[in-house]
Tab-separated table of C-alpha atoms in Angstrom:
chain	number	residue	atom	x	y	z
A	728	UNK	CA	0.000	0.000	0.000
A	729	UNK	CA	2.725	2.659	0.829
A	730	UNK	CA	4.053	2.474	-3.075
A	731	UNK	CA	1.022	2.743	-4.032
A	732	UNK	CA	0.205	5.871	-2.008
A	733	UNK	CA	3.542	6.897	-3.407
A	734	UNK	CA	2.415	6.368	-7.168
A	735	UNK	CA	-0.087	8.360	-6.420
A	736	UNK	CA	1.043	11.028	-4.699
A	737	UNK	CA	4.018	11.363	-7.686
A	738	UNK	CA	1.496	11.201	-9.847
A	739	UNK	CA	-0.492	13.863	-8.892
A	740	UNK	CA	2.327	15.794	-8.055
A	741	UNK	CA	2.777	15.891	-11.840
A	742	UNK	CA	-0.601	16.723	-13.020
A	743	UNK	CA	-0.191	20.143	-10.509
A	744	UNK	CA	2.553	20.942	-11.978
A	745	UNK	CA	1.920	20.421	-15.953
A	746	UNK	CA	-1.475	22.588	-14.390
A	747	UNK	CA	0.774	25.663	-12.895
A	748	UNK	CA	2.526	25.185	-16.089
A	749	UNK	CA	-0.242	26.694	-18.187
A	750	UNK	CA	0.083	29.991	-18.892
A	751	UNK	CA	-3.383	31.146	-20.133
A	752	UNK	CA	-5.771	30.266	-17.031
A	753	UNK	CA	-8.464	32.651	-18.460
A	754	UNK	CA	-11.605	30.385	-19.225
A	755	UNK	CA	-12.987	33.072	-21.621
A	756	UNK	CA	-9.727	32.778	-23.411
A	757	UNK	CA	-9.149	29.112	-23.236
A	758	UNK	CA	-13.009	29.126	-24.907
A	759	UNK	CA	-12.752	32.092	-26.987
A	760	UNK	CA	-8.826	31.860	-27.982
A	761	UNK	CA	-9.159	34.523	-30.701
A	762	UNK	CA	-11.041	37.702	-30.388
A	763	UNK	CA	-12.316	39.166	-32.845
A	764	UNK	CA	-14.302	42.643	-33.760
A	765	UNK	CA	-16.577	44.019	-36.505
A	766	UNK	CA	-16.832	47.476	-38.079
A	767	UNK	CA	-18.921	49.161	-40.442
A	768	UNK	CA	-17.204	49.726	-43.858
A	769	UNK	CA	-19.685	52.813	-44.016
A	770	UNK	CA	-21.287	55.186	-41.990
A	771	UNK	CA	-23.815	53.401	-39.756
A	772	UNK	CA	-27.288	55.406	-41.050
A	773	UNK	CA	-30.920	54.561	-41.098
A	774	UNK	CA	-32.734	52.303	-43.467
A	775	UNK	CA	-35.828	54.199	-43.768
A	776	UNK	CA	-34.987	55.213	-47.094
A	777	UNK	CA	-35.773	51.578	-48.158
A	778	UNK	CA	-39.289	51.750	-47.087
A	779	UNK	CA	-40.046	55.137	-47.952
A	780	UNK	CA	-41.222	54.379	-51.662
A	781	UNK	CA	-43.388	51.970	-50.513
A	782	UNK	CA	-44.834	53.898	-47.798
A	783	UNK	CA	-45.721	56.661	-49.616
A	784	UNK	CA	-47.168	54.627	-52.273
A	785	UNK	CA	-49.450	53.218	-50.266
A	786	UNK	CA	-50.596	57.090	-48.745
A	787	UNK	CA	-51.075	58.450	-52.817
A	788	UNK	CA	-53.095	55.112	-53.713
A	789	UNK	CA	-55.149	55.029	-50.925
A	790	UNK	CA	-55.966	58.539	-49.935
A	791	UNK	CA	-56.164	59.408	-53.989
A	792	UNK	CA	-58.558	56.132	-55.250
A	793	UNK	CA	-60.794	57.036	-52.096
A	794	UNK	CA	-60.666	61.086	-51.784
A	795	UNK	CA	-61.353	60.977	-56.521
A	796	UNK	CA	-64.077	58.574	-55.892
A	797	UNK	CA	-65.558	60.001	-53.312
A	798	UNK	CA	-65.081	63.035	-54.477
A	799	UNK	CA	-67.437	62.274	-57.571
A	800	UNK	CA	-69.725	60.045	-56.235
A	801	UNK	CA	-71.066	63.404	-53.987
A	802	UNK	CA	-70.983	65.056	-57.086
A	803	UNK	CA	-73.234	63.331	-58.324
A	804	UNK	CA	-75.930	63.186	-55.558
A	805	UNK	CA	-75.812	66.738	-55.181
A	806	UNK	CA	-78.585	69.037	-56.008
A	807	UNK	CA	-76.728	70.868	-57.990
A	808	UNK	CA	-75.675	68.038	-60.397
A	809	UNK	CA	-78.787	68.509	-62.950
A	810	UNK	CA	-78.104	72.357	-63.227
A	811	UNK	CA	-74.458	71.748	-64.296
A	812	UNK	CA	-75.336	68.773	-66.347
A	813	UNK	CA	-77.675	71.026	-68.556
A	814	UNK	CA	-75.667	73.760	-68.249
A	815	UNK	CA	-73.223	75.117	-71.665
A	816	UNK	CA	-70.252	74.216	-69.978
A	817	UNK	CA	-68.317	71.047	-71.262
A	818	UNK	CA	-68.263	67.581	-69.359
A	819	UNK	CA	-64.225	68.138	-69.644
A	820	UNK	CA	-64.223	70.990	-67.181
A	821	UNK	CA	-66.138	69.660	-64.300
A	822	UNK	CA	-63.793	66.574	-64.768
A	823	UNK	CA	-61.112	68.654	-64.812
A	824	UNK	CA	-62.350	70.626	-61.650
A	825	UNK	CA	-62.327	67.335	-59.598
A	826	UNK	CA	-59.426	66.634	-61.061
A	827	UNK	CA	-57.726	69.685	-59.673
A	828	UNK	CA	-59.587	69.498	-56.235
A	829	UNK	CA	-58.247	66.347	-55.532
A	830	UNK	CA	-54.332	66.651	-56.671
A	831	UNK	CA	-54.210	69.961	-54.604
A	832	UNK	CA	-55.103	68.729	-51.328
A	833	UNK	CA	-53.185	65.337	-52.170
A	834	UNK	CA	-50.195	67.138	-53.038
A	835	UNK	CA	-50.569	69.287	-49.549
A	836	UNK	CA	-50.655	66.273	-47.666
A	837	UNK	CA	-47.624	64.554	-49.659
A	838	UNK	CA	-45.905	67.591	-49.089
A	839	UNK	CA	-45.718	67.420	-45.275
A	840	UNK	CA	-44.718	63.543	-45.896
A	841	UNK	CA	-41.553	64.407	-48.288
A	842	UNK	CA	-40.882	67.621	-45.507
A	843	UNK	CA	-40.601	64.590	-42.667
A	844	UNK	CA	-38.354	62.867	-44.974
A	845	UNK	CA	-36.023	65.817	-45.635
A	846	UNK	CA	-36.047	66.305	-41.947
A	847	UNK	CA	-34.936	62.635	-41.374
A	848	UNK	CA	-32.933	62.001	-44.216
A	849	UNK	CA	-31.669	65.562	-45.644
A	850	UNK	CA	-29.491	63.731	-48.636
A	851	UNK	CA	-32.748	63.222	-50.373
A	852	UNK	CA	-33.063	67.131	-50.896
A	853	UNK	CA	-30.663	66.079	-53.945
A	854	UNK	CA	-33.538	64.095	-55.757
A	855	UNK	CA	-36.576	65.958	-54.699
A	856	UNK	CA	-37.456	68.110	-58.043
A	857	UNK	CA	-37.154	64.700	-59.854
A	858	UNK	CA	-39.132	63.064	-57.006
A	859	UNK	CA	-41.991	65.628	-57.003
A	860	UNK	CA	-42.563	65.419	-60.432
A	861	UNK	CA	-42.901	61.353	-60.193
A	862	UNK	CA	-44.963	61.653	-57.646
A	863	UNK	CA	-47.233	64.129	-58.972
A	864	UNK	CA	-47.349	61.892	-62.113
A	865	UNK	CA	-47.994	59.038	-60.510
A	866	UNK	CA	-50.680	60.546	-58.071
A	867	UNK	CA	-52.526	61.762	-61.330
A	868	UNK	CA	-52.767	58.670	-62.333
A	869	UNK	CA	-54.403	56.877	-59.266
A	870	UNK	CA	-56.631	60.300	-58.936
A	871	UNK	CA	-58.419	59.416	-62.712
A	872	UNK	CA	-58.365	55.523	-61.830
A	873	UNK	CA	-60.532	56.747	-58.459
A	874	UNK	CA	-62.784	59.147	-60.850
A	875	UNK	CA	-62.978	55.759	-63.119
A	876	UNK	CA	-64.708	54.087	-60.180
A	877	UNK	CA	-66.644	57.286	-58.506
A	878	UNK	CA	-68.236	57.257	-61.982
A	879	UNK	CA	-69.239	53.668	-62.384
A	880	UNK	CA	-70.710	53.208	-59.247
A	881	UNK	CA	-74.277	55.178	-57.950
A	882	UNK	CA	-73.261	55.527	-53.918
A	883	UNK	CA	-70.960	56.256	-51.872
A	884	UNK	CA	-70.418	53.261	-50.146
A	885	UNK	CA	-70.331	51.007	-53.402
A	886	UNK	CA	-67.711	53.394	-54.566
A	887	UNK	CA	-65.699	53.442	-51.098
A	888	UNK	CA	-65.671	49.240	-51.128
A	889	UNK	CA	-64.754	49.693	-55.223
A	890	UNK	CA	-61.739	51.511	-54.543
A	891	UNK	CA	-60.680	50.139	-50.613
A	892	UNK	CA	-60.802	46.625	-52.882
A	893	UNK	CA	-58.979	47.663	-56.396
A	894	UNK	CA	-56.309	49.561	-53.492
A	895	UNK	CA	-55.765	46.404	-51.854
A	896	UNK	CA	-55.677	43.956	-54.941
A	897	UNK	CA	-52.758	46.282	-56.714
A	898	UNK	CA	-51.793	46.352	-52.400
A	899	UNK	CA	-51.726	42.343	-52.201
A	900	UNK	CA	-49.619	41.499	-55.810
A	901	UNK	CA	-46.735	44.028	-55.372
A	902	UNK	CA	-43.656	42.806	-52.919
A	903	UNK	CA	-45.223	44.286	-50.250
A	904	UNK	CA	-47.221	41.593	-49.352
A	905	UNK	CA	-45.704	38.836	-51.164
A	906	UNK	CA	-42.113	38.292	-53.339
A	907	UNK	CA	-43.170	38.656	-56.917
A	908	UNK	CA	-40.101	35.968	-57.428
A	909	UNK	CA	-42.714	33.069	-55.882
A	910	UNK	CA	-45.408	33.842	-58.428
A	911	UNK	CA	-46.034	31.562	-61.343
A	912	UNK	CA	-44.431	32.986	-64.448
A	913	UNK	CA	-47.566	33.868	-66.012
A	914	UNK	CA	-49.005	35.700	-63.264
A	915	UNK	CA	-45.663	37.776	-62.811
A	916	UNK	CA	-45.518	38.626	-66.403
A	917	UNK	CA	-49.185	40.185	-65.575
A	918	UNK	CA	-48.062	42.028	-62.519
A	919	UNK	CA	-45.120	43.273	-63.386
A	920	UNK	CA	-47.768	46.021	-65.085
A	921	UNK	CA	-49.170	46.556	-62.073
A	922	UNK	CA	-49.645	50.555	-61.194
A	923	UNK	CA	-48.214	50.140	-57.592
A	924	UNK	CA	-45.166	48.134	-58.693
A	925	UNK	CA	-44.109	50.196	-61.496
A	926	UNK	CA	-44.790	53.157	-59.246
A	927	UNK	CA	-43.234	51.760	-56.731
A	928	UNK	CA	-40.133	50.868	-58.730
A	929	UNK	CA	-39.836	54.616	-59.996
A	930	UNK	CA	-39.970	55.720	-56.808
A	931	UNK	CA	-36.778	53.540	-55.462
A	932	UNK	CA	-34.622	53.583	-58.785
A	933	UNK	CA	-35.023	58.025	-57.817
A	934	UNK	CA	-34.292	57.638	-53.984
């Protein structure tokens, strides 16, 4: 028993001293032997520029399918619609009344949008005459698409569902909701015409 005790006690008189031996007794280092660190290649900045085209698409569809439709379905109920039907002046300037109406008080509100914007990102002042005139193009066209359906329907509320639902179909196949990528071919081909995502696109290729 006594070499045996000695065995062991040379033994282990070994392993502490192989352990003292050991320079690095860190156990974050003996886990995590090399450290390492990450920095930005550019300036860290916000990515709200990303989003912006789509969410102020979605304010000029909306607002302009409901306010044109809306807009000429009360037209149309008024009193006031018989006298001005019968009266000399042409069909093309009442449109074109409405018309007017409803880009000025879009514009306004688009206005304090693209002012936010500035504030937030003030690099985009560089692209804002281009960027006004797309957007006032492309609210035009959404304006005369909510005329479209203030004149086909007879109420108000027919014409508010009409446009909510034409908004949210043009809403639903755009990347917004879903990656055009996982459509079938020959549905892509067809939305690739869509009003939002070619409005949409304009709108990022200027930003």
């Amino acid at each position: 028993y006594t070499d045996n005790i000695r065995d062991i006690e040379t033994t282990t008189s070994k392993i502490i001293q192989d352990v003292n031996a050991i320079k690095v007794k860190d156990v974050e280092s003996i886990v995590s032997p090399i450290k390492t660190e990450t920095k930005t290649v550019t300036a860290e900045r916000t990515h709200i520029n990303y989003l912006f085209p789509t969410l102020i698409m979605i304010v000029i569809m909306f607002v302009s399918l409901l306010l044109s439709s809306v807009t000429v379905i009360r037209e149309k109920l008024s009193p006031a619609y018989f006298r001005n039907f019968i009266s000399p002046t042409g069909s093309f300037l009442f449109v074109f009344g409405a018309y007017l109406t409803n880009i000025l008080i879009i514009v306004l509100q688009i206005g304090i949008v693209l002012g936010v914007m500035l504030f937030i990102e003030p690099e985009m002042s560089n692209t804002l005459l281009n960027l006004g005139a797309a957007v006032l193009i492309i609210t035009s066209v959404f304006i005369l698409l909510g005329m479209i359906v203030g004149y086909l329907f007879t109420s108000e509320e027919t014409a508010t569902v009409g446009a909510i639902s034409l908004g949210t179909i043009l809403l639903f196949f755009s990347n917004t909701i879903i990656p055009l990528e996982t459509l079938p071919i020959w549905i892509k081909q067809i939305v690739d015409y869509n009003l939002f995502v070619v409005s949409d696109n304009i709108l990022r290729a200027l930003i």
